[in-house]
Amino acid sequence: MRQHCNNRAFGDVIWGTTDVKDREAEWADLMRLAIAGDQAAYQRLLLALAPWLRAIARRGLARWGDADAEDVVQETLLAIHLKRHTWDADRPIGPWLRAITRNKLIDNLRRRGGRIDVSIDGMEDFLAAADEKPPVETRDVEPYVNELPERQRDVVQCILTEEISIRETAVRLKISEGAVRVALHRGLATVARSYKRDMT
Amino acid sequence: MKTDKLIHAITADNATRSVSVERWLAMVIFPGIVISAILFALMLGPRSDIVRVSGEFSFLFKFVVTLTLALTATLLACRLARPGADTKLAALALLAAPVILGLAVLAEFTAVEPAMRASKLVGTTWLSCVTFIPILSVPILAATLIALRHGAPTRPALTGAVAGLIAGGFGATIYAAYCIEDSPFFLATWYTLAIVGVATVGGLIGARLLRW
């Protein structure tokens, strides 16, 4: 047992990069499963990505604090979702994730008039350390949701605020599941755009 | 809003399938080209001796250059629309059209007497060229930008400029059916000017339109 622990510590030092590659490969597998329809895999992926995004966002927006950093986390998760068809499933997922994260971070800094001091050029930066501190709540998204067209608003409120499933939402609103899915997708796209708006 | 709630909502949206940029381009560029072709038929029409020259190398060469530009630019745009994708090879391929044209210019330079070179460069229809190539490019530029919005270009202005090269390339291809100037000097000067103009407009519009 002791021998095993020593070897493991040794491995972490020498083969730290293997850890990074493993994680990247695991995320790519989860994403492929998600795209094939595995909702549970998608949730696992997003829950795994969030702490990493949080670490990058908190570093990049250190001047502004955790709520603003959480804005970036949410905006990036939405972008990853809405643009996931731009990932070539035959290629590594790391560069794709890095490019999207970088893009959203720079966007955010630019909007706040901050210095663009983003250093996620290497995978080591991106996968350096997850931020395990609990996420904070961001500003209220209610106003943006209330602006949505009625169908989208109802659906987004059910699924986002009350966290019920698509089927339950369809039953409650007396519309088809297909209609719920369309409304949810459009609602999410609109919410994603709302991050760019006045944030003071 | 708590991030966990957002993750729940995103997960619920897992079943949504999105169409790739490549598919979008294939779907909208052809209608764009057709609209340009209709505009062409209404405004210009093919040159009167087109049947006679359609076998001649100097006539066909124009199409080779413009189509090569349009197609290599399309490949590059597809790469640019995917975050983190490697663009080096596609960017290199973009040089094909200028290189082919450059070689033709050199060949023409040695073949044509010095006295004739200037008149071949200026031609008689340069104004029509720099006017109509951009006009014919407009429907295709619109179509290309619409398609690229479905991607995630991390460099919107550059991607818009490449969209302009696509539009300019196809627009010039259509125009070439009317154009009576077949000299590579003319091509290298006026077609380039017109296409660079379209690329500039594409870059300016893309900087706004291609953000996500």
CSV table of C-alpha atoms in Angstrom, one decimal:
chain,number,residue,atom,x,y,z
A,1,MET,CA,0.0,0.0,0.0
A,2,ARG,CA,2.8,2.4,1.0
A,3,GLN,CA,4.7,1.6,-2.2
A,4,HIS,CA,1.6,2.3,-4.2
A,5,CYS,CA,1.1,5.7,-2.6
A,6,ASN,CA,4.7,6.7,-3.2
A,7,ASN,CA,4.5,5.7,-6.9
A,8,ARG,CA,1.4,7.7,-7.2
A,9,ALA,CA,3.0,10.9,-5.8
A,10,PHE,CA,5.9,10.3,-8.1
A,11,GLY,CA,3.6,9.9,-11.0
A,12,ASP,CA,1.8,13.1,-10.3
A,13,VAL,CA,5.1,15.0,-10.3
A,14,ILE,CA,6.6,13.5,-13.4
A,15,TRP,CA,3.4,12.8,-15.4
A,16,GLY,CA,1.4,15.8,-14.4
A,17,THR,CA,0.6,16.4,-18.1
A,18,THR,CA,-0.9,12.9,-18.4
A,19,ASP,CA,-3.5,14.0,-15.8
A,20,VAL,CA,-4.3,17.0,-18.1
A,21,LYS,CA,-4.6,14.8,-21.1
A,22,ASP,CA,-6.8,12.3,-19.2
A,23,ARG,CA,-9.1,15.0,-18.2
A,24,GLU,CA,-9.3,16.4,-21.6
A,25,ALA,CA,-10.1,13.0,-23.1
A,26,GLU,CA,-12.7,12.4,-20.4
A,27,TRP,CA,-14.5,15.6,-21.2
A,28,ALA,CA,-14.3,14.8,-24.9
A,29,ASP,CA,-15.9,11.4,-24.2
A,30,LEU,CA,-18.7,13.0,-22.2
A,31,MET,CA,-19.4,15.5,-24.9
A,32,ARG,CA,-19.6,12.8,-27.5
A,33,LEU,CA,-22.1,10.9,-25.4
A,34,ALA,CA,-24.1,14.1,-24.8
A,35,ILE,CA,-24.3,14.9,-28.5
A,36,ALA,CA,-25.4,11.3,-29.0
A,37,GLY,CA,-28.3,12.0,-26.6
A,38,ASP,CA,-27.0,11.0,-23.2
A,39,GLN,CA,-28.4,13.8,-21.0
A,40,ALA,CA,-26.8,12.5,-17.8
A,41,ALA,CA,-23.4,12.6,-19.4
A,42,TYR,CA,-24.0,16.2,-20.4
A,43,GLN,CA,-24.8,17.1,-16.9
A,44,ARG,CA,-21.7,15.4,-15.6
A,45,LEU,CA,-19.6,17.3,-18.2
A,46,LEU,CA,-21.1,20.7,-17.3
A,47,LEU,CA,-20.8,20.1,-13.6
A,48,ALA,CA,-17.1,19.1,-14.2
A,49,LEU,CA,-16.4,22.2,-16.3
A,50,ALA,CA,-17.9,24.8,-14.0
A,51,PRO,CA,-15.1,24.8,-11.4
A,52,TRP,CA,-12.4,25.1,-14.0
A,53,LEU,CA,-14.2,28.0,-15.7
A,54,ARG,CA,-14.7,29.5,-12.3
A,55,ALA,CA,-11.0,29.5,-11.6
A,56,ILE,CA,-10.2,31.1,-14.9
A,57,ALA,CA,-13.0,33.7,-14.5
A,58,ARG,CA,-12.0,34.6,-11.0
A,59,ARG,CA,-8.4,35.1,-12.0
A,60,GLY,CA,-9.3,37.1,-15.0
A,61,LEU,CA,-11.9,39.2,-13.2
A,62,ALA,CA,-10.0,39.5,-9.9
A,63,ARG,CA,-10.7,43.2,-9.8
A,64,TRP,CA,-14.4,42.7,-9.9
A,65,GLY,CA,-15.2,39.9,-7.6
A,66,ASP,CA,-17.0,36.6,-7.5
A,67,ALA,CA,-20.5,37.6,-8.7
A,68,ASP,CA,-19.1,39.1,-11.9
A,69,ALA,CA,-16.8,36.1,-12.4
A,70,GLU,CA,-19.8,33.9,-12.1
A,71,ASP,CA,-21.4,35.9,-14.9
A,72,VAL,CA,-18.5,34.7,-17.1
A,73,VAL,CA,-18.9,31.1,-16.0
A,74,GLN,CA,-22.6,31.2,-16.9
A,75,GLU,CA,-22.0,33.0,-20.2
A,76,THR,CA,-19.3,30.5,-21.1
A,77,LEU,CA,-21.4,27.5,-20.2
A,78,LEU,CA,-24.2,28.8,-22.4
A,79,ALA,CA,-21.7,29.5,-25.3
A,80,ILE,CA,-20.3,26.0,-24.9
A,81,HIS,CA,-23.9,24.7,-25.2
A,82,LEU,CA,-25.2,26.9,-28.0
A,83,LYS,CA,-22.0,26.5,-30.1
A,84,ARG,CA,-21.2,22.9,-29.3
A,85,HIS,CA,-21.8,21.9,-33.0
A,86,THR,CA,-18.6,23.9,-33.8
A,87,TRP,CA,-16.5,21.2,-32.0
A,88,ASP,CA,-15.1,18.7,-34.4
A,89,ALA,CA,-15.6,15.4,-32.5
A,90,ASP,CA,-12.5,13.9,-34.1
A,91,ARG,CA,-10.3,16.6,-32.6
A,92,PRO,CA,-9.2,17.2,-29.0
A,93,ILE,CA,-11.7,19.2,-27.0
A,94,GLY,CA,-9.2,21.2,-25.1
A,95,PRO,CA,-8.3,23.8,-27.8
A,96,TRP,CA,-12.0,24.3,-28.5
A,97,LEU,CA,-12.9,24.9,-24.9
A,98,ARG,CA,-10.0,27.1,-24.4
A,99,ALA,CA,-10.9,29.3,-27.5
A,100,ILE,CA,-14.5,29.7,-26.3
A,101,THR,CA,-13.5,30.5,-22.7
A,102,ARG,CA,-10.9,33.0,-23.9
A,103,ASN,CA,-13.4,34.6,-26.2
A,104,LYS,CA,-16.0,35.1,-23.5
A,105,LEU,CA,-13.5,36.3,-20.9
A,106,ILE,CA,-12.1,38.9,-23.3
A,107,ASP,CA,-15.6,40.0,-24.3
A,108,ASN,CA,-16.4,40.4,-20.6
A,109,LEU,CA,-13.3,42.3,-19.8
A,110,ARG,CA,-13.8,44.6,-22.8
A,111,ARG,CA,-17.4,45.3,-21.7
A,112,ARG,CA,-16.2,46.3,-18.2
A,113,GLY,CA,-13.4,48.4,-19.6
A,114,GLY,CA,-10.7,46.2,-18.0
A,115,ARG,CA,-7.3,45.3,-19.1
A,116,ILE,CA,-7.1,42.4,-21.4
A,117,ASP,CA,-4.7,40.3,-19.4
A,118,VAL,CA,-5.8,36.8,-20.3
A,119,SER,CA,-3.3,34.1,-20.0
A,120,ILE,CA,-4.9,30.9,-21.0
A,121,ASP,CA,-2.7,30.2,-23.9
A,122,GLY,CA,-1.4,26.9,-22.6
A,123,MET,CA,-3.5,24.0,-21.6
A,124,GLU,CA,-1.7,24.1,-18.3
A,125,ASP,CA,-3.4,27.4,-17.6
A,126,PHE,CA,-6.8,26.1,-18.5
A,127,LEU,CA,-6.5,22.9,-16.6
A,128,ALA,CA,-4.4,24.3,-13.8
A,129,ALA,CA,-6.7,24.2,-10.8
A,130,ALA,CA,-10.4,24.0,-10.5
A,131,ASP,CA,-11.9,26.5,-8.1
A,132,GLU,CA,-13.6,24.3,-5.5
A,133,LYS,CA,-15.0,27.2,-3.6
A,134,PRO,CA,-18.7,27.3,-3.9
A,135,PRO,CA,-20.2,29.4,-6.7
A,136,VAL,CA,-22.0,32.6,-5.8
A,137,GLU,CA,-25.3,33.7,-7.2
A,138,THR,CA,-25.1,36.2,-10.1
A,139,ARG,CA,-27.3,39.1,-10.7
A,140,ASP,CA,-31.0,38.3,-11.1
A,141,VAL,CA,-31.8,37.0,-14.6
A,142,GLU,CA,-35.6,37.5,-14.0
A,143,PRO,CA,-35.9,40.8,-15.8
A,144,TYR,CA,-34.5,39.2,-19.0
A,145,VAL,CA,-36.6,36.2,-18.7
A,146,ASN,CA,-39.7,38.4,-18.2
A,147,GLU,CA,-38.9,40.1,-21.5
A,148,LEU,CA,-39.1,36.8,-23.4
A,149,PRO,CA,-42.1,36.1,-25.6
A,150,GLU,CA,-44.8,34.5,-23.6
A,151,ARG,CA,-44.2,30.8,-24.6
A,152,GLN,CA,-40.4,31.1,-24.1
A,153,ARG,CA,-40.9,32.9,-20.8
A,154,ASP,CA,-43.2,30.3,-19.3
A,155,VAL,CA,-41.0,27.4,-20.4
A,156,VAL,CA,-37.7,29.0,-19.3
A,157,GLN,CA,-39.3,29.9,-15.9
A,158,CYS,CA,-40.4,26.3,-15.4
A,159,ILE,CA,-37.1,24.7,-16.4
A,160,LEU,CA,-34.7,27.4,-15.2
A,161,THR,CA,-36.4,28.7,-12.0
A,162,GLU,CA,-38.3,25.7,-10.9
A,163,GLU,CA,-36.0,23.1,-12.4
A,164,ILE,CA,-38.7,20.7,-13.5
A,165,SER,CA,-38.3,18.5,-16.5
A,166,ILE,CA,-39.4,19.0,-20.1
A,167,ARG,CA,-42.2,16.4,-19.8
A,168,GLU,CA,-43.6,18.0,-16.6
A,169,THR,CA,-43.3,21.5,-18.2
A,170,ALA,CA,-45.2,20.2,-21.3
A,171,VAL,CA,-48.0,18.8,-19.0
A,172,ARG,CA,-48.2,21.9,-16.9
A,173,LEU,CA,-48.3,24.3,-19.9
A,174,LYS,CA,-50.5,22.0,-22.0
A,175,ILE,CA,-48.2,22.1,-25.0
A,176,SER,CA,-46.2,19.4,-26.7
A,177,GLU,CA,-42.7,18.3,-25.6
A,178,GLY,CA,-41.4,19.4,-29.0
A,179,ALA,CA,-42.8,22.9,-28.4
A,180,VAL,CA,-41.2,23.0,-25.0
A,181,ARG,CA,-37.8,22.0,-26.5
A,182,VAL,CA,-38.0,24.7,-29.1
A,183,ALA,CA,-39.0,27.4,-26.6
A,184,LEU,CA,-36.3,26.3,-24.2
A,185,HIS,CA,-33.6,26.5,-26.8
A,186,ARG,CA,-34.7,29.9,-28.1
A,187,GLY,CA,-35.1,31.1,-24.5
A,188,LEU,CA,-31.6,30.0,-23.6
A,189,ALA,CA,-30.2,31.8,-26.7
A,190,THR,CA,-32.0,35.0,-25.7
A,191,VAL,CA,-30.7,34.7,-22.2
A,192,ALA,CA,-27.2,34.2,-23.5
A,193,ARG,CA,-27.5,37.5,-25.5
A,194,SER,CA,-28.8,39.3,-22.5
A,195,TYR,CA,-25.4,39.0,-20.8
A,196,LYS,CA,-24.0,41.5,-23.3
A,197,ARG,CA,-26.5,44.1,-22.2
A,198,ASP,CA,-26.2,46.8,-19.6
A,199,MET,CA,-24.6,45.2,-16.6
A,200,THR,CA,-24.3,48.0,-14.2
B,1,MET,CA,-29.2,33.1,-10.9
B,2,LYS,CA,-27.5,30.0,-9.6
B,3,THR,CA,-25.2,28.3,-12.0
B,4,ASP,CA,-26.6,24.9,-11.0
B,5,LYS,CA,-30.0,26.0,-12.2
B,6,LEU,CA,-28.5,27.1,-15.5
B,7,ILE,CA,-26.8,23.8,-15.8
B,8,HIS,CA,-30.1,22.0,-15.2
B,9,ALA,CA,-31.7,24.1,-18.0
B,10,ILE,CA,-28.9,23.6,-20.4
B,11,THR,CA,-28.9,19.8,-19.8
B,12,ALA,CA,-32.7,19.8,-20.5
B,13,ASP,CA,-31.8,21.3,-23.9
B,14,ASN,CA,-29.4,18.4,-24.7
B,15,ALA,CA,-31.6,17.0,-27.5
B,16,THR,CA,-31.4,20.1,-29.7
B,17,ARG,CA,-29.4,19.5,-32.8
B,18,SER,CA,-27.7,22.4,-34.6
B,19,VAL,CA,-26.7,22.5,-38.2
B,20,SER,CA,-23.0,22.8,-38.9
B,21,VAL,CA,-21.5,25.9,-40.6
B,22,GLU,CA,-20.5,23.8,-43.6
B,23,ARG,CA,-24.1,22.7,-44.1
B,24,TRP,CA,-25.3,26.2,-43.7
B,25,LEU,CA,-22.9,27.5,-46.3
B,26,ALA,CA,-23.9,24.7,-48.7
B,27,MET,CA,-27.6,25.6,-48.2
B,28,VAL,CA,-27.3,29.4,-48.6
B,29,ILE,CA,-24.4,30.1,-51.0
B,30,PHE,CA,-26.2,28.5,-54.0
B,31,PRO,CA,-29.3,30.6,-53.7
B,32,GLY,CA,-27.0,33.6,-53.2
B,33,ILE,CA,-25.2,32.7,-56.4
B,34,VAL,CA,-28.5,32.2,-58.3
B,35,ILE,CA,-29.7,35.7,-57.2
B,36,SER,CA,-26.4,37.2,-58.4
B,37,ALA,CA,-26.7,35.3,-61.7
B,38,ILE,CA,-30.2,36.8,-62.1
B,39,LEU,CA,-28.9,40.3,-61.3
B,40,PHE,CA,-26.2,39.6,-63.9
B,41,ALA,CA,-28.7,38.5,-66.5
B,42,LEU,CA,-30.8,41.6,-65.9
B,43,MET,CA,-28.0,44.2,-65.8
B,44,LEU,CA,-25.2,42.8,-68.1
B,45,GLY,CA,-25.7,39.5,-69.8
B,46,PRO,CA,-22.8,37.5,-71.2
B,47,ARG,CA,-20.4,39.1,-73.7
B,48,SER,CA,-21.7,38.8,-77.3
B,49,ASP,CA,-18.8,36.6,-78.5
B,50,ILE,CA,-19.0,34.2,-75.5
B,51,VAL,CA,-19.5,31.1,-77.6
B,52,ARG,CA,-16.5,31.9,-79.7
B,53,VAL,CA,-14.1,32.5,-76.7
B,54,SER,CA,-15.5,29.8,-74.4
B,55,GLY,CA,-12.8,27.5,-75.5
B,56,GLU,CA,-9.9,29.9,-75.3
B,57,PHE,CA,-7.4,29.6,-72.5
B,58,SER,CA,-7.2,33.3,-71.7
B,59,PHE,CA,-11.0,33.4,-71.2
B,60,LEU,CA,-11.2,30.3,-69.1
B,61,PHE,CA,-8.2,31.3,-67.0
B,62,LYS,CA,-10.2,34.1,-65.4
B,63,PHE,CA,-12.7,31.6,-64.1
B,64,VAL,CA,-9.9,29.3,-62.8
B,65,VAL,CA,-8.5,32.2,-60.7
B,66,THR,CA,-11.8,33.5,-59.3
B,67,LEU,CA,-13.2,30.1,-58.5
B,68,THR,CA,-10.0,29.0,-56.8
B,69,LEU,CA,-10.2,32.1,-54.7
B,70,ALA,CA,-13.8,31.6,-53.8
B,71,LEU,CA,-13.3,27.9,-52.9
B,72,THR,CA,-10.1,28.3,-50.9
B,73,ALA,CA,-11.7,31.2,-49.0
B,74,THR,CA,-14.7,29.0,-48.3
B,75,LEU,CA,-12.5,26.4,-46.8
B,76,LEU,CA,-10.8,29.0,-44.6
B,77,ALA,CA,-14.1,30.4,-43.5
B,78,CYS,CA,-15.2,27.0,-42.3
B,79,ARG,CA,-12.1,26.7,-40.2
B,80,LEU,CA,-12.4,30.2,-38.8
B,81,ALA,CA,-16.0,29.4,-37.7
B,82,ARG,CA,-14.8,26.6,-35.4
B,83,PRO,CA,-13.1,27.9,-32.2
B,84,GLY,CA,-9.6,26.4,-31.7
B,85,ALA,CA,-9.5,24.9,-35.2
B,86,ASP,CA,-6.2,24.9,-37.1
B,87,THR,CA,-6.3,27.6,-39.8
B,88,LYS,CA,-2.8,27.5,-41.0
B,89,LEU,CA,-3.3,25.0,-43.9
B,90,ALA,CA,-6.4,26.7,-45.1
B,91,ALA,CA,-4.7,30.1,-44.9
B,92,LEU,CA,-1.9,28.7,-47.0
B,93,ALA,CA,-4.3,27.3,-49.6
B,94,LEU,CA,-5.7,30.8,-50.0
B,95,LEU,CA,-2.4,31.8,-51.6
B,96,ALA,CA,-3.2,29.5,-54.6
B,97,ALA,CA,-5.3,32.1,-56.5
B,98,PRO,CA,-2.8,35.0,-56.1
B,99,VAL,CA,0.1,32.7,-57.0
B,100,ILE,CA,-1.6,31.4,-60.2
B,101,LEU,CA,-2.4,35.0,-61.1
B,102,GLY,CA,1.1,36.1,-60.4
B,103,LEU,CA,2.5,33.5,-62.7
B,104,ALA,CA,0.2,34.5,-65.4
B,105,VAL,CA,1.2,38.1,-65.0
B,106,LEU,CA,4.8,37.1,-65.3
B,107,ALA,CA,4.1,35.1,-68.4
B,108,GLU,CA,2.1,38.0,-70.0
B,109,PHE,CA,4.9,40.4,-69.1
B,110,THR,CA,7.4,38.5,-71.1
B,111,ALA,CA,5.0,37.9,-74.0
B,112,VAL,CA,3.6,41.4,-74.5
B,113,GLU,CA,5.6,44.3,-75.9
B,114,PRO,CA,6.3,47.1,-73.4
B,115,ALA,CA,4.2,49.5,-75.4
B,116,MET,CA,1.2,47.3,-75.1
B,117,ARG,CA,1.5,46.6,-71.4
B,118,ALA,CA,-0.1,49.7,-70.1
B,119,SER,CA,-3.1,49.6,-72.3
B,120,LYS,CA,-3.7,46.0,-71.4
B,121,LEU,CA,-3.6,46.9,-67.7
B,122,VAL,CA,-5.9,49.8,-67.9
B,123,GLY,CA,-8.3,48.2,-70.4
B,124,THR,CA,-11.5,50.0,-71.4
B,125,THR,CA,-13.9,48.5,-68.9
B,126,TRP,CA,-12.2,49.0,-65.6
B,127,LEU,CA,-15.1,51.1,-64.2
B,128,SER,CA,-17.7,48.5,-65.1
B,129,CYS,CA,-15.4,45.9,-63.4
B,130,VAL,CA,-15.0,47.6,-60.1
B,131,THR,CA,-18.7,48.5,-60.1
B,132,PHE,CA,-20.4,45.3,-61.0
B,133,ILE,CA,-18.2,42.8,-59.2
B,134,PRO,CA,-19.1,44.3,-55.9
B,135,ILE,CA,-22.8,44.6,-56.9
B,136,LEU,CA,-22.9,40.9,-57.9
B,137,SER,CA,-21.1,40.0,-54.7
B,138,VAL,CA,-23.7,41.5,-52.4
B,139,PRO,CA,-26.3,38.6,-52.4
B,140,ILE,CA,-23.4,36.1,-51.9
B,141,LEU,CA,-21.9,38.1,-49.1
B,142,ALA,CA,-25.3,38.3,-47.3
B,143,ALA,CA,-25.7,34.6,-47.6
B,144,THR,CA,-22.2,33.8,-46.4
B,145,LEU,CA,-22.5,36.0,-43.4
B,146,ILE,CA,-25.9,34.5,-42.5
B,147,ALA,CA,-24.3,31.0,-42.6
B,148,LEU,CA,-21.2,32.1,-40.6
B,149,ARG,CA,-23.4,33.4,-37.8
B,150,HIS,CA,-24.2,29.8,-37.0
B,151,GLY,CA,-20.6,29.2,-36.3
B,152,ALA,CA,-18.5,30.7,-33.5
B,153,PRO,CA,-15.8,32.7,-35.2
B,154,THR,CA,-13.3,33.9,-32.6
B,155,ARG,CA,-12.1,36.6,-35.0
B,156,PRO,CA,-15.3,38.2,-36.4
B,157,ALA,CA,-13.6,40.9,-38.5
B,158,LEU,CA,-11.2,38.5,-40.2
B,159,THR,CA,-13.9,36.0,-40.8
B,160,GLY,CA,-16.1,38.7,-42.3
B,161,ALA,CA,-13.2,39.7,-44.6
B,162,VAL,CA,-12.8,36.1,-45.7
B,163,ALA,CA,-16.6,36.0,-46.4
B,164,GLY,CA,-15.9,39.0,-48.6
B,165,LEU,CA,-13.3,37.0,-50.5
B,166,ILE,CA,-15.8,34.2,-51.0
B,167,ALA,CA,-18.4,36.7,-52.3
B,168,GLY,CA,-15.9,38.6,-54.4
B,169,GLY,CA,-14.6,35.4,-55.8
B,170,PHE,CA,-18.0,34.1,-56.9
B,171,GLY,CA,-19.1,37.6,-57.9
B,172,ALA,CA,-16.1,38.0,-60.1
B,173,THR,CA,-16.7,34.5,-61.6
B,174,ILE,CA,-20.1,35.6,-62.7
B,175,TYR,CA,-18.9,38.9,-64.0
B,176,ALA,CA,-16.1,37.2,-66.0
B,177,ALA,CA,-18.8,35.9,-68.3
B,178,TYR,CA,-19.4,39.5,-69.4
B,179,CYS,CA,-15.9,40.9,-69.1
B,180,ILE,CA,-14.1,41.4,-72.5
B,181,GLU,CA,-10.7,41.9,-70.9
B,182,ASP,CA,-8.7,38.8,-70.7
B,183,SER,CA,-5.3,40.1,-69.8
B,184,PRO,CA,-3.8,38.9,-66.5
B,185,PHE,CA,-2.6,42.5,-66.0
B,186,PHE,CA,-6.2,43.7,-66.0
B,187,LEU,CA,-7.3,40.9,-63.7
B,188,ALA,CA,-4.5,41.5,-61.3
B,189,THR,CA,-5.3,45.2,-61.0
B,190,TRP,CA,-9.0,45.7,-61.3
B,191,TYR,CA,-10.5,42.3,-60.2
B,192,THR,CA,-8.1,42.4,-57.2
B,193,LEU,CA,-9.3,46.0,-56.4
B,194,ALA,CA,-12.9,45.0,-56.6
B,195,ILE,CA,-12.5,41.9,-54.5
B,196,VAL,CA,-10.4,43.6,-51.9
B,197,GLY,CA,-13.2,46.2,-51.7
B,198,VAL,CA,-15.7,43.5,-51.0
B,199,ALA,CA,-13.4,41.9,-48.4
B,200,THR,CA,-13.1,45.2,-46.6
B,201,VAL,CA,-16.8,45.7,-46.5
B,202,GLY,CA,-17.2,42.1,-45.3
B,203,GLY,CA,-14.7,42.7,-42.5
B,204,LEU,CA,-16.5,45.8,-41.3
B,205,ILE,CA,-19.9,44.1,-41.3
B,206,GLY,CA,-18.5,40.9,-39.9
B,207,ALA,CA,-16.9,42.7,-36.9
B,208,ARG,CA,-20.5,43.5,-35.8
B,209,LEU,CA,-22.6,40.7,-37.3
B,210,LEU,CA,-20.4,37.7,-36.5
B,211,ARG,CA,-20.2,38.3,-32.7
B,212,TRP,CA,-21.7,35.6,-30.5
